[in-house]
Short mmCIF file of C-alpha atoms and ligand atoms in Angstrom, two decimals:
data_model
loop_
_atom_site.label_atom_id
_atom_site.label_comp_id
_atom_site.label_asym_id
_atom_site.label_seq_id
_atom_site.Cartn_x
_atom_site.Cartn_y
_atom_site.Cartn_z
CA MET G 1 -10.83 -117.83 6.98
CA LYS G 2 -11.39 -115.77 3.46
CA ASP G 3 -13.10 -116.76 1.27
CA ILE G 4 -12.02 -118.64 -2.45
CA LEU G 5 -13.60 -117.43 -5.47
CA ILE G 6 -12.96 -119.28 -8.71
CA LEU G 7 -14.12 -118.61 -12.20
CA GLY G 8 -14.61 -122.39 -13.99
CA ILE G 9 -14.61 -122.05 -17.58
CA GLU G 10 -15.93 -124.69 -20.21
CA SER G 11 -15.89 -124.62 -23.72
CA SER G 12 -15.37 -128.53 -24.54
CA CYS G 13 -18.56 -129.02 -27.10
CA ASP G 14 -21.57 -126.84 -28.33
CA GLU G 15 -21.82 -124.94 -24.69
CA THR G 16 -19.63 -121.47 -23.66
CA ALA G 17 -20.66 -121.95 -20.57
CA ALA G 18 -18.70 -119.36 -16.69
CA SER G 19 -19.63 -119.50 -13.37
CA VAL G 20 -18.02 -118.21 -10.18
CA VAL G 21 -18.69 -120.29 -7.25
CA LYS G 22 -18.00 -119.92 -3.53
CA ASN G 23 -15.68 -121.77 -1.69
CA GLY G 24 -16.36 -124.80 -3.56
CA ARG G 25 -19.70 -125.76 -3.07
CA THR G 26 -21.57 -122.34 -3.73
CA VAL G 27 -22.73 -121.28 -7.07
CA LEU G 28 -22.63 -117.13 -7.66
CA SER G 29 -23.46 -117.19 -11.11
CA ASN G 30 -23.70 -119.96 -13.50
CA ILE G 31 -24.10 -118.96 -17.17
CA ILE G 32 -24.94 -121.14 -19.86
CA SER G 33 -24.62 -120.01 -23.59
CA SER G 34 -25.93 -123.20 -25.70
CA GLN G 35 -25.02 -123.52 -29.82
CA ILE G 36 -27.83 -126.56 -29.91
CA GLU G 37 -30.14 -124.34 -31.87
CA LEU G 38 -27.06 -123.63 -34.63
CA HIS G 39 -25.82 -127.22 -34.46
CA LYS G 40 -29.67 -128.60 -34.63
CA LEU G 41 -29.60 -127.87 -38.83
CA TYR G 42 -26.56 -129.96 -39.55
CA GLY G 43 -28.29 -133.30 -37.11
CA GLY G 44 -24.79 -132.90 -34.68
CA VAL G 45 -22.28 -130.28 -33.56
CA VAL G 46 -19.61 -129.48 -36.28
CA PRO G 47 -16.30 -128.52 -34.64
CA GLU G 48 -15.54 -125.54 -36.52
CA ILE G 49 -19.19 -124.05 -35.63
CA ALA G 50 -18.85 -124.74 -32.16
CA SER G 51 -14.85 -123.08 -32.07
CA ARG G 52 -15.89 -120.30 -33.73
CA LYS G 53 -18.86 -119.25 -31.76
CA HIS G 54 -17.57 -119.99 -28.55
CA ILE G 55 -14.58 -117.31 -29.20
CA GLU G 56 -17.69 -115.09 -30.55
CA LYS G 57 -19.73 -115.44 -27.04
CA ILE G 58 -17.06 -116.47 -24.09
CA ASN G 59 -16.07 -112.45 -22.79
CA GLN G 60 -19.84 -111.93 -22.92
CA VAL G 61 -20.46 -114.83 -21.14
CA ILE G 62 -17.84 -114.15 -18.51
CA GLN G 63 -18.93 -110.97 -17.59
CA GLN G 64 -22.66 -111.35 -17.65
CA ALA G 65 -20.88 -114.65 -15.31
CA LEU G 66 -18.94 -112.10 -12.67
CA ASP G 67 -22.16 -109.47 -13.35
CA GLU G 68 -24.11 -111.66 -11.75
CA ALA G 69 -22.28 -113.14 -8.58
CA GLY G 70 -21.47 -109.10 -7.85
CA VAL G 71 -17.48 -109.73 -8.22
CA THR G 72 -14.95 -108.38 -10.59
CA LEU G 73 -11.93 -110.56 -12.26
CA ASP G 74 -9.83 -108.47 -9.08
CA ASP G 75 -11.83 -110.54 -6.45
CA LEU G 76 -10.86 -113.93 -8.27
CA ASP G 77 -8.58 -115.84 -6.28
CA ALA G 78 -7.94 -118.80 -9.41
CA ILE G 79 -9.16 -119.53 -13.11
CA GLY G 80 -10.22 -123.21 -13.69
CA VAL G 81 -10.54 -124.15 -17.34
CA THR G 82 -11.24 -127.40 -18.69
CA TYR G 83 -8.23 -128.35 -21.09
CA GLY G 84 -10.14 -132.00 -22.56
CA PRO G 85 -10.85 -134.35 -23.15
CA GLY G 86 -13.12 -132.47 -26.44
CA LEU G 87 -13.39 -130.79 -29.73
CA VAL G 88 -9.62 -129.63 -29.68
CA GLY G 89 -10.52 -125.80 -31.63
CA ALA G 90 -13.16 -125.46 -28.61
CA LEU G 91 -11.53 -126.50 -25.98
CA LEU G 92 -8.50 -123.95 -27.07
CA VAL G 93 -11.19 -120.93 -26.79
CA GLY G 94 -11.57 -121.95 -23.28
CA VAL G 95 -8.21 -122.42 -22.70
CA ALA G 96 -6.79 -119.07 -23.80
CA GLU G 97 -9.39 -117.42 -22.59
CA ALA G 98 -8.05 -118.25 -19.02
CA LYS G 99 -4.52 -117.98 -19.51
CA ALA G 100 -5.77 -114.28 -20.69
CA ILE G 101 -7.24 -113.89 -17.49
CA ALA G 102 -4.41 -115.85 -15.34
CA TYR G 103 -2.00 -113.76 -16.97
CA ALA G 104 -3.58 -110.49 -17.23
CA LYS G 105 -4.65 -110.80 -13.24
CA LYS G 106 -1.57 -112.85 -11.55
CA LEU G 107 -3.88 -115.62 -11.10
CA PRO G 108 -3.23 -119.47 -10.32
CA LEU G 109 -4.69 -121.59 -13.48
CA VAL G 110 -5.64 -125.07 -13.04
CA GLY G 111 -6.79 -126.59 -15.80
CA VAL G 112 -9.51 -128.96 -14.99
CA HIS G 113 -10.72 -132.58 -16.89
CA HIS G 114 -14.27 -131.95 -18.14
CA ILE G 115 -15.31 -135.03 -16.49
CA GLU G 116 -14.18 -134.71 -13.06
CA GLY G 117 -16.15 -131.94 -13.51
CA HIS G 118 -19.33 -134.12 -14.54
CA VAL G 119 -18.58 -135.87 -11.12
CA SER G 120 -18.38 -132.76 -9.15
CA ALA G 121 -21.37 -131.30 -9.89
CA ASN G 122 -22.68 -133.27 -7.41
CA TYR G 123 -21.24 -131.55 -4.79
CA ILE G 124 -23.04 -127.94 -5.58
CA GLU G 125 -26.33 -129.07 -4.23
CA HIS G 126 -24.97 -131.95 -1.88
CA PRO G 127 -23.29 -130.60 0.77
CA ASP G 128 -23.31 -133.56 2.56
CA LEU G 129 -21.51 -136.11 -0.60
CA GLU G 130 -17.72 -136.04 -0.08
CA PRO G 131 -15.67 -139.46 -1.45
CA PRO G 132 -15.61 -142.01 -1.47
CA PHE G 133 -18.50 -142.60 -3.50
CA LEU G 134 -19.14 -144.71 -6.68
CA CYS G 135 -20.25 -142.70 -9.45
CA LEU G 136 -21.87 -143.58 -12.31
CA ILE G 137 -21.27 -140.98 -15.39
CA VAL G 138 -23.21 -140.88 -18.94
CA SER G 139 -22.49 -138.18 -21.16
CA GLY G 140 -22.10 -137.74 -25.28
CA GLY G 141 -18.90 -138.55 -25.42
CA HIS G 142 -18.07 -140.99 -22.40
CA THR G 143 -19.60 -143.79 -20.15
CA HIS G 144 -17.36 -144.59 -16.94
CA LEU G 145 -18.67 -146.23 -13.73
CA VAL G 146 -15.58 -144.61 -10.76
CA ILE G 147 -15.14 -145.13 -7.18
CA VAL G 148 -14.58 -141.93 -6.34
CA LYS G 149 -11.56 -142.18 -4.11
CA ASP G 150 -10.77 -138.69 -2.87
CA TYR G 151 -11.52 -135.34 -4.70
CA GLY G 152 -9.99 -135.69 -8.44
CA LYS G 153 -8.62 -139.48 -7.41
CA PHE G 154 -10.62 -142.04 -9.51
CA GLN G 155 -10.44 -145.84 -9.86
CA ILE G 156 -12.64 -146.88 -13.15
CA LEU G 157 -14.05 -150.12 -12.56
CA GLY G 158 -16.28 -149.79 -16.14
CA ARG G 159 -16.05 -148.19 -18.93
CA THR G 160 -18.25 -148.64 -22.57
CA ARG G 161 -16.16 -150.64 -25.65
CA ASP G 162 -18.41 -148.57 -27.88
CA ASP G 163 -20.81 -145.85 -27.95
CA ALA G 164 -21.31 -143.88 -25.07
CA ALA G 165 -24.92 -143.44 -23.98
CA GLY G 166 -25.25 -140.00 -24.85
CA GLU G 167 -23.99 -141.03 -28.02
CA ALA G 168 -26.52 -143.93 -28.45
CA PHE G 169 -29.44 -142.06 -27.47
CA ASP G 170 -28.11 -139.44 -30.29
CA LYS G 171 -28.30 -141.63 -33.11
CA VAL G 172 -31.09 -143.86 -31.93
CA ALA G 173 -33.15 -139.85 -32.04
CA ARG G 174 -31.75 -139.43 -35.34
CA ALA G 175 -33.08 -142.74 -37.13
CA ILE G 176 -36.57 -142.51 -35.68
CA GLY G 177 -36.72 -139.06 -37.13
CA LEU G 178 -36.46 -136.61 -33.28
CA GLY G 179 -33.55 -135.10 -34.57
CA TYR G 180 -31.23 -133.61 -32.46
CA PRO G 181 -29.96 -133.64 -29.02
CA GLY G 182 -31.51 -136.55 -29.35
CA GLY G 183 -31.02 -137.70 -25.43
CA PRO G 184 -33.97 -135.25 -24.01
CA LYS G 185 -36.20 -136.02 -27.22
CA ILE G 186 -36.22 -139.51 -26.60
CA ASP G 187 -36.50 -138.84 -22.90
CA LYS G 188 -39.53 -136.63 -23.55
CA LEU G 189 -41.54 -138.93 -26.29
CA SER G 190 -40.76 -142.07 -23.49
CA LYS G 191 -43.64 -141.24 -21.35
CA GLU G 192 -45.83 -141.75 -23.54
CA GLY G 193 -44.78 -145.08 -24.70
CA ASN G 194 -45.03 -148.37 -23.03
CA PRO G 195 -41.35 -149.45 -22.22
CA HIS G 196 -42.36 -153.47 -22.17
CA ALA G 197 -43.41 -153.10 -25.83
CA ILE G 198 -40.18 -154.38 -27.27
CA GLU G 199 -37.93 -156.79 -25.70
CA PHE G 200 -34.13 -155.43 -26.89
CA PRO G 201 -31.06 -156.61 -26.01
CA ARG G 202 -28.67 -156.35 -22.72
CA ALA G 203 -25.41 -156.36 -23.52
CA LYS G 204 -22.82 -158.02 -21.03
CA ILE G 205 -19.57 -157.83 -21.65
CA GLY G 206 -17.98 -161.74 -20.06
CA ASP G 207 -14.57 -159.98 -19.08
CA CYS G 208 -15.63 -157.36 -17.79
CA PRO G 209 -18.50 -156.89 -15.72
CA TYR G 210 -18.33 -152.98 -15.11
CA ASP G 211 -17.76 -152.39 -18.66
CA PHE G 212 -20.50 -151.32 -21.05
CA SER G 213 -21.52 -151.07 -24.95
CA PHE G 214 -24.77 -149.86 -26.68
CA SER G 215 -23.75 -150.71 -30.12
CA GLY G 216 -25.65 -153.63 -30.03
CA VAL G 217 -28.94 -151.99 -29.15
CA LYS G 218 -28.43 -149.09 -31.49
CA SER G 219 -28.33 -151.82 -34.52
CA ALA G 220 -31.30 -153.83 -32.68
CA VAL G 221 -33.41 -150.85 -33.35
CA LEU G 222 -31.73 -149.67 -36.67
CA ASN G 223 -32.91 -153.44 -37.15
CA TYR G 224 -36.50 -153.44 -36.19
CA LEU G 225 -36.87 -150.33 -38.70
CA ASN G 226 -35.89 -151.71 -41.53
CA HIS G 227 -38.01 -154.25 -41.19
CA ALA G 228 -40.78 -152.37 -40.45
CA GLN G 229 -40.12 -150.86 -43.51
CA MET G 230 -39.64 -153.50 -45.33
CA THR G 231 -43.02 -155.63 -44.06
CA GLY G 232 -44.63 -152.42 -44.38
CA GLN G 233 -45.28 -152.12 -40.89
CA ASP G 234 -46.26 -149.28 -38.98
CA VAL G 235 -43.84 -148.11 -35.74
CA ASN G 236 -45.00 -146.75 -32.78
CA ARG G 237 -42.37 -144.23 -31.84
CA ALA G 238 -42.97 -143.92 -28.66
CA ASP G 239 -42.93 -147.25 -27.72
CA LEU G 240 -39.91 -147.83 -29.70
CA ALA G 241 -38.01 -144.73 -27.27
CA ALA G 242 -39.33 -146.00 -24.31
CA SER G 243 -38.03 -149.66 -24.38
CA PHE G 244 -34.69 -148.39 -25.80
CA GLN G 245 -34.73 -146.14 -23.17
CA ASN G 246 -35.73 -149.22 -20.56
CA ALA G 247 -32.78 -151.50 -22.39
CA VAL G 248 -30.06 -148.38 -22.07
CA VAL G 249 -31.36 -148.03 -18.35
CA ASP G 250 -31.81 -151.08 -16.58
CA VAL G 251 -28.16 -151.48 -17.70
CA LEU G 252 -27.24 -148.65 -16.42
CA VAL G 253 -28.34 -149.45 -13.05
CA GLU G 254 -27.64 -152.98 -13.07
CA HIS G 255 -23.81 -152.64 -13.65
CA THR G 256 -23.76 -149.65 -10.77
CA MET G 257 -25.36 -152.02 -7.91
CA LEU G 258 -23.45 -154.64 -9.10
CA ALA G 259 -20.23 -152.41 -8.88
CA ALA G 260 -22.01 -151.02 -5.48
CA ARG G 261 -21.86 -154.56 -3.92
CA ASP G 262 -18.80 -156.23 -4.96
CA TYR G 263 -16.96 -152.79 -3.94
CA GLY G 264 -18.49 -152.23 -0.97
CA MET G 265 -19.70 -148.52 -1.74
CA LYS G 266 -23.44 -147.09 -0.25
CA LYS G 267 -22.61 -143.62 -1.75
CA ILE G 268 -24.17 -143.96 -5.58
CA ALA G 269 -23.69 -140.90 -7.90
CA ILE G 270 -24.60 -140.06 -11.80
CA ALA G 271 -23.48 -137.25 -13.68
CA GLY G 272 -22.64 -135.79 -17.09
CA GLY G 273 -25.97 -134.77 -19.74
CA VAL G 274 -27.91 -138.32 -20.00
CA ALA G 275 -27.79 -137.68 -15.66
CA SER G 276 -30.68 -135.68 -16.14
CA ASN G 277 -32.58 -138.21 -18.30
CA GLY G 278 -36.09 -139.08 -15.83
CA THR G 279 -36.39 -142.63 -15.86
CA LEU G 280 -32.74 -143.65 -15.08
CA ARG G 281 -32.90 -140.79 -11.98
CA VAL G 282 -35.92 -142.67 -10.92
CA ALA G 283 -34.58 -146.17 -11.98
CA MET G 284 -31.31 -145.46 -9.82
CA ASP G 285 -33.34 -144.16 -7.21
CA GLU G 286 -35.47 -146.63 -6.31
CA ALA G 287 -32.78 -149.16 -6.79
CA CYS G 288 -31.11 -147.79 -3.88
CA GLN G 289 -33.65 -147.40 -2.29
CA LYS G 290 -33.92 -151.22 -2.29
CA ARG G 291 -30.56 -151.78 -1.07
CA ASP G 292 -30.57 -149.34 1.92
CA TYR G 293 -28.01 -146.75 -0.42
CA LYS G 294 -27.82 -143.00 -0.58
CA PHE G 295 -28.50 -141.62 -4.45
CA TYR G 296 -27.10 -138.30 -5.45
CA CYS G 297 -27.68 -136.65 -9.03
CA PRO G 298 -27.32 -133.08 -9.42
CA SER G 299 -30.17 -131.15 -11.27
CA PRO G 300 -30.83 -131.42 -14.81
CA ILE G 301 -28.86 -127.94 -14.92
CA PHE G 302 -25.56 -129.10 -13.65
CA CYS G 303 -25.75 -132.21 -15.55
CA THR G 304 -25.83 -130.49 -19.23
CA ASP G 305 -22.34 -129.16 -19.20
CA ASN G 306 -21.83 -125.93 -17.17
CA GLY G 307 -19.04 -123.82 -15.38
CA ALA G 308 -20.01 -124.01 -12.09
CA MET G 309 -18.64 -127.70 -12.05
CA ILE G 310 -15.77 -126.65 -13.52
CA GLY G 311 -15.40 -124.23 -10.79
CA THR G 312 -15.92 -126.89 -8.58
CA ALA G 313 -13.70 -129.78 -9.63
CA ALA G 314 -10.52 -126.75 -9.69
CA TYR G 315 -11.37 -125.89 -6.41
CA TYR G 316 -10.51 -129.13 -4.62
CA GLU G 317 -7.85 -128.94 -7.07
CA TYR G 318 -6.23 -125.64 -5.91
CA LEU G 319 -6.83 -126.54 -2.45
CA LYS G 320 -4.57 -130.25 -3.41
CA GLY G 321 -1.87 -127.33 -5.54
CA THR G 322 -2.35 -128.31 -8.79
CA ARG G 323 -1.32 -125.17 -10.88
CA HIS G 324 -0.78 -125.14 -14.29
CA GLY G 325 1.83 -123.35 -16.27
CA TRP G 326 1.45 -120.61 -19.29
CA ASP G 327 2.34 -124.02 -21.68
CA LEU G 328 -1.32 -125.26 -20.52
CA ASN G 329 -2.70 -126.46 -23.95
CA ALA G 330 -6.29 -128.29 -25.04
CA VAL G 331 -5.33 -131.82 -24.80
CA PRO G 332 -8.84 -133.96 -26.69
CA ASN G 333 -8.30 -137.37 -25.53
CA LEU G 334 -6.63 -136.51 -22.23
CA LYS G 335 -7.61 -139.64 -19.87
CA LEU G 336 -9.22 -139.77 -16.65
CA GLY G 337 -6.36 -139.57 -13.84
CA GLU G 338 -6.30 -142.68 -12.22
CA ARG G 339 -4.03 -140.29 -9.75
O1 LIG U 1 -22.48 -133.94 -20.50
P1 LIG U 1 -23.34 -133.11 -21.80
O2 LIG U 1 -24.39 -132.20 -21.65
O3 LIG U 1 -22.16 -133.12 -23.04
C1 LIG U 1 -20.55 -133.99 -22.94
O4 LIG U 1 -19.39 -133.73 -21.59
O5 LIG U 1 -21.11 -135.24 -24.20
O6 LIG U 1 -23.64 -135.04 -22.62
C2 LIG U 1 -24.31 -134.43 -23.24
C3 LIG U 1 -25.30 -136.16 -23.57
C4 LIG U 1 -26.17 -135.88 -25.46
O7 LIG U 1 -25.46 -137.46 -26.07
C5 LIG U 1 -27.96 -135.81 -24.66
O8 LIG U 1 -28.75 -136.45 -26.11
C6 LIG U 1 -27.53 -135.83 -23.82
O9 LIG U 1 -26.21 -135.82 -23.30
N1 LIG U 1 -29.02 -136.01 -22.88
C7 LIG U 1 -29.29 -136.66 -22.37
C8 LIG U 1 -30.53 -136.33 -21.51
N2 LIG U 1 -30.01 -135.14 -21.60
C9 LIG U 1 -28.76 -134.83 -22.95
N3 LIG U 1 -29.85 -138.39 -22.84
C10 LIG U 1 -30.87 -138.70 -22.09
N4 LIG U 1 -31.93 -137.83 -21.47
C11 LIG U 1 -32.29 -136.99 -20.95
N5 LIG U 1 -32.60 -136.49 -20.97
ZN1 LIG U 2 -19.74 -132.96 -20.54
#
């Protein structure tokens, strides 16, 4: 059978990324141009700056992805692109670029849901992984617990009621003066702290045991800091970071294990930026080993926003016959389809 080569393009937030993926699971190149240094100055992603940087970088990133893969646009079979959810101006850059290439080269255009991309990152390094499996998606904008019933087909069991997991990491990091992006900084600082130093609340949602809420633990950290400041006490930032992280990881693992038991799932995956968190990876792996479940997680480079995960997701959509027309637009609040 002829190889299928897909160019995956991702520009939904602050990474301009492109990748060439062969037959859905072989990554020939994975180029990520991160804007983190630029947004650090402002303590978070500034949408207009993100869009402007994407437009400046996207052609170079795509050319580099093609060069590294040793192919040209003429070798491609389809173009996959994130069309939502995300920042509208940022998404539009990738979508317009993908449409232009598809139009010029008469190639099929496959719009991809960003979260479907994150989930698909698990396929890249695990050739044995096939649906159905349970997946915890934890990123800067999303926290979902889903059953991946088939490629691109999801049953949502739980979601966050307020902040996303990554958002909580970023907000707590800002409060303790670590700067942006907070997740990796809390991860690092926590290694020097005692995760049991401070007991932070673990929110339980009465009517849906698989839902999450992180605003309580975030407020508890802020209250702890305020109280320490008012009473002139020193704050051990490493202990604080480790205790916060422990509270979040506990809940993520507990809810995932509960859903696995209730739905009889024995394959568990994690995805999204927060999935590169060291403590979460170890805790989830241990919990899975204890129950004889198989645990999957992408390498950190495929957890962060990247084009390879979009190329992989686009491949399975392509096989199913998903094609988008010239009217494809950015959809900033695109829902994860329960098809
Ligand atoms: O998936 P992603 O790159 O972008 C979105 O789709 O949102 O996720 C970014 C989020 C940020 O909130 C960042 O702080 C968090 O992932 N993150 C981490 C770690 N690395 C990135 N959170 C905890 N521990 C990490 N090591
Ligand atoms: Zn993402």
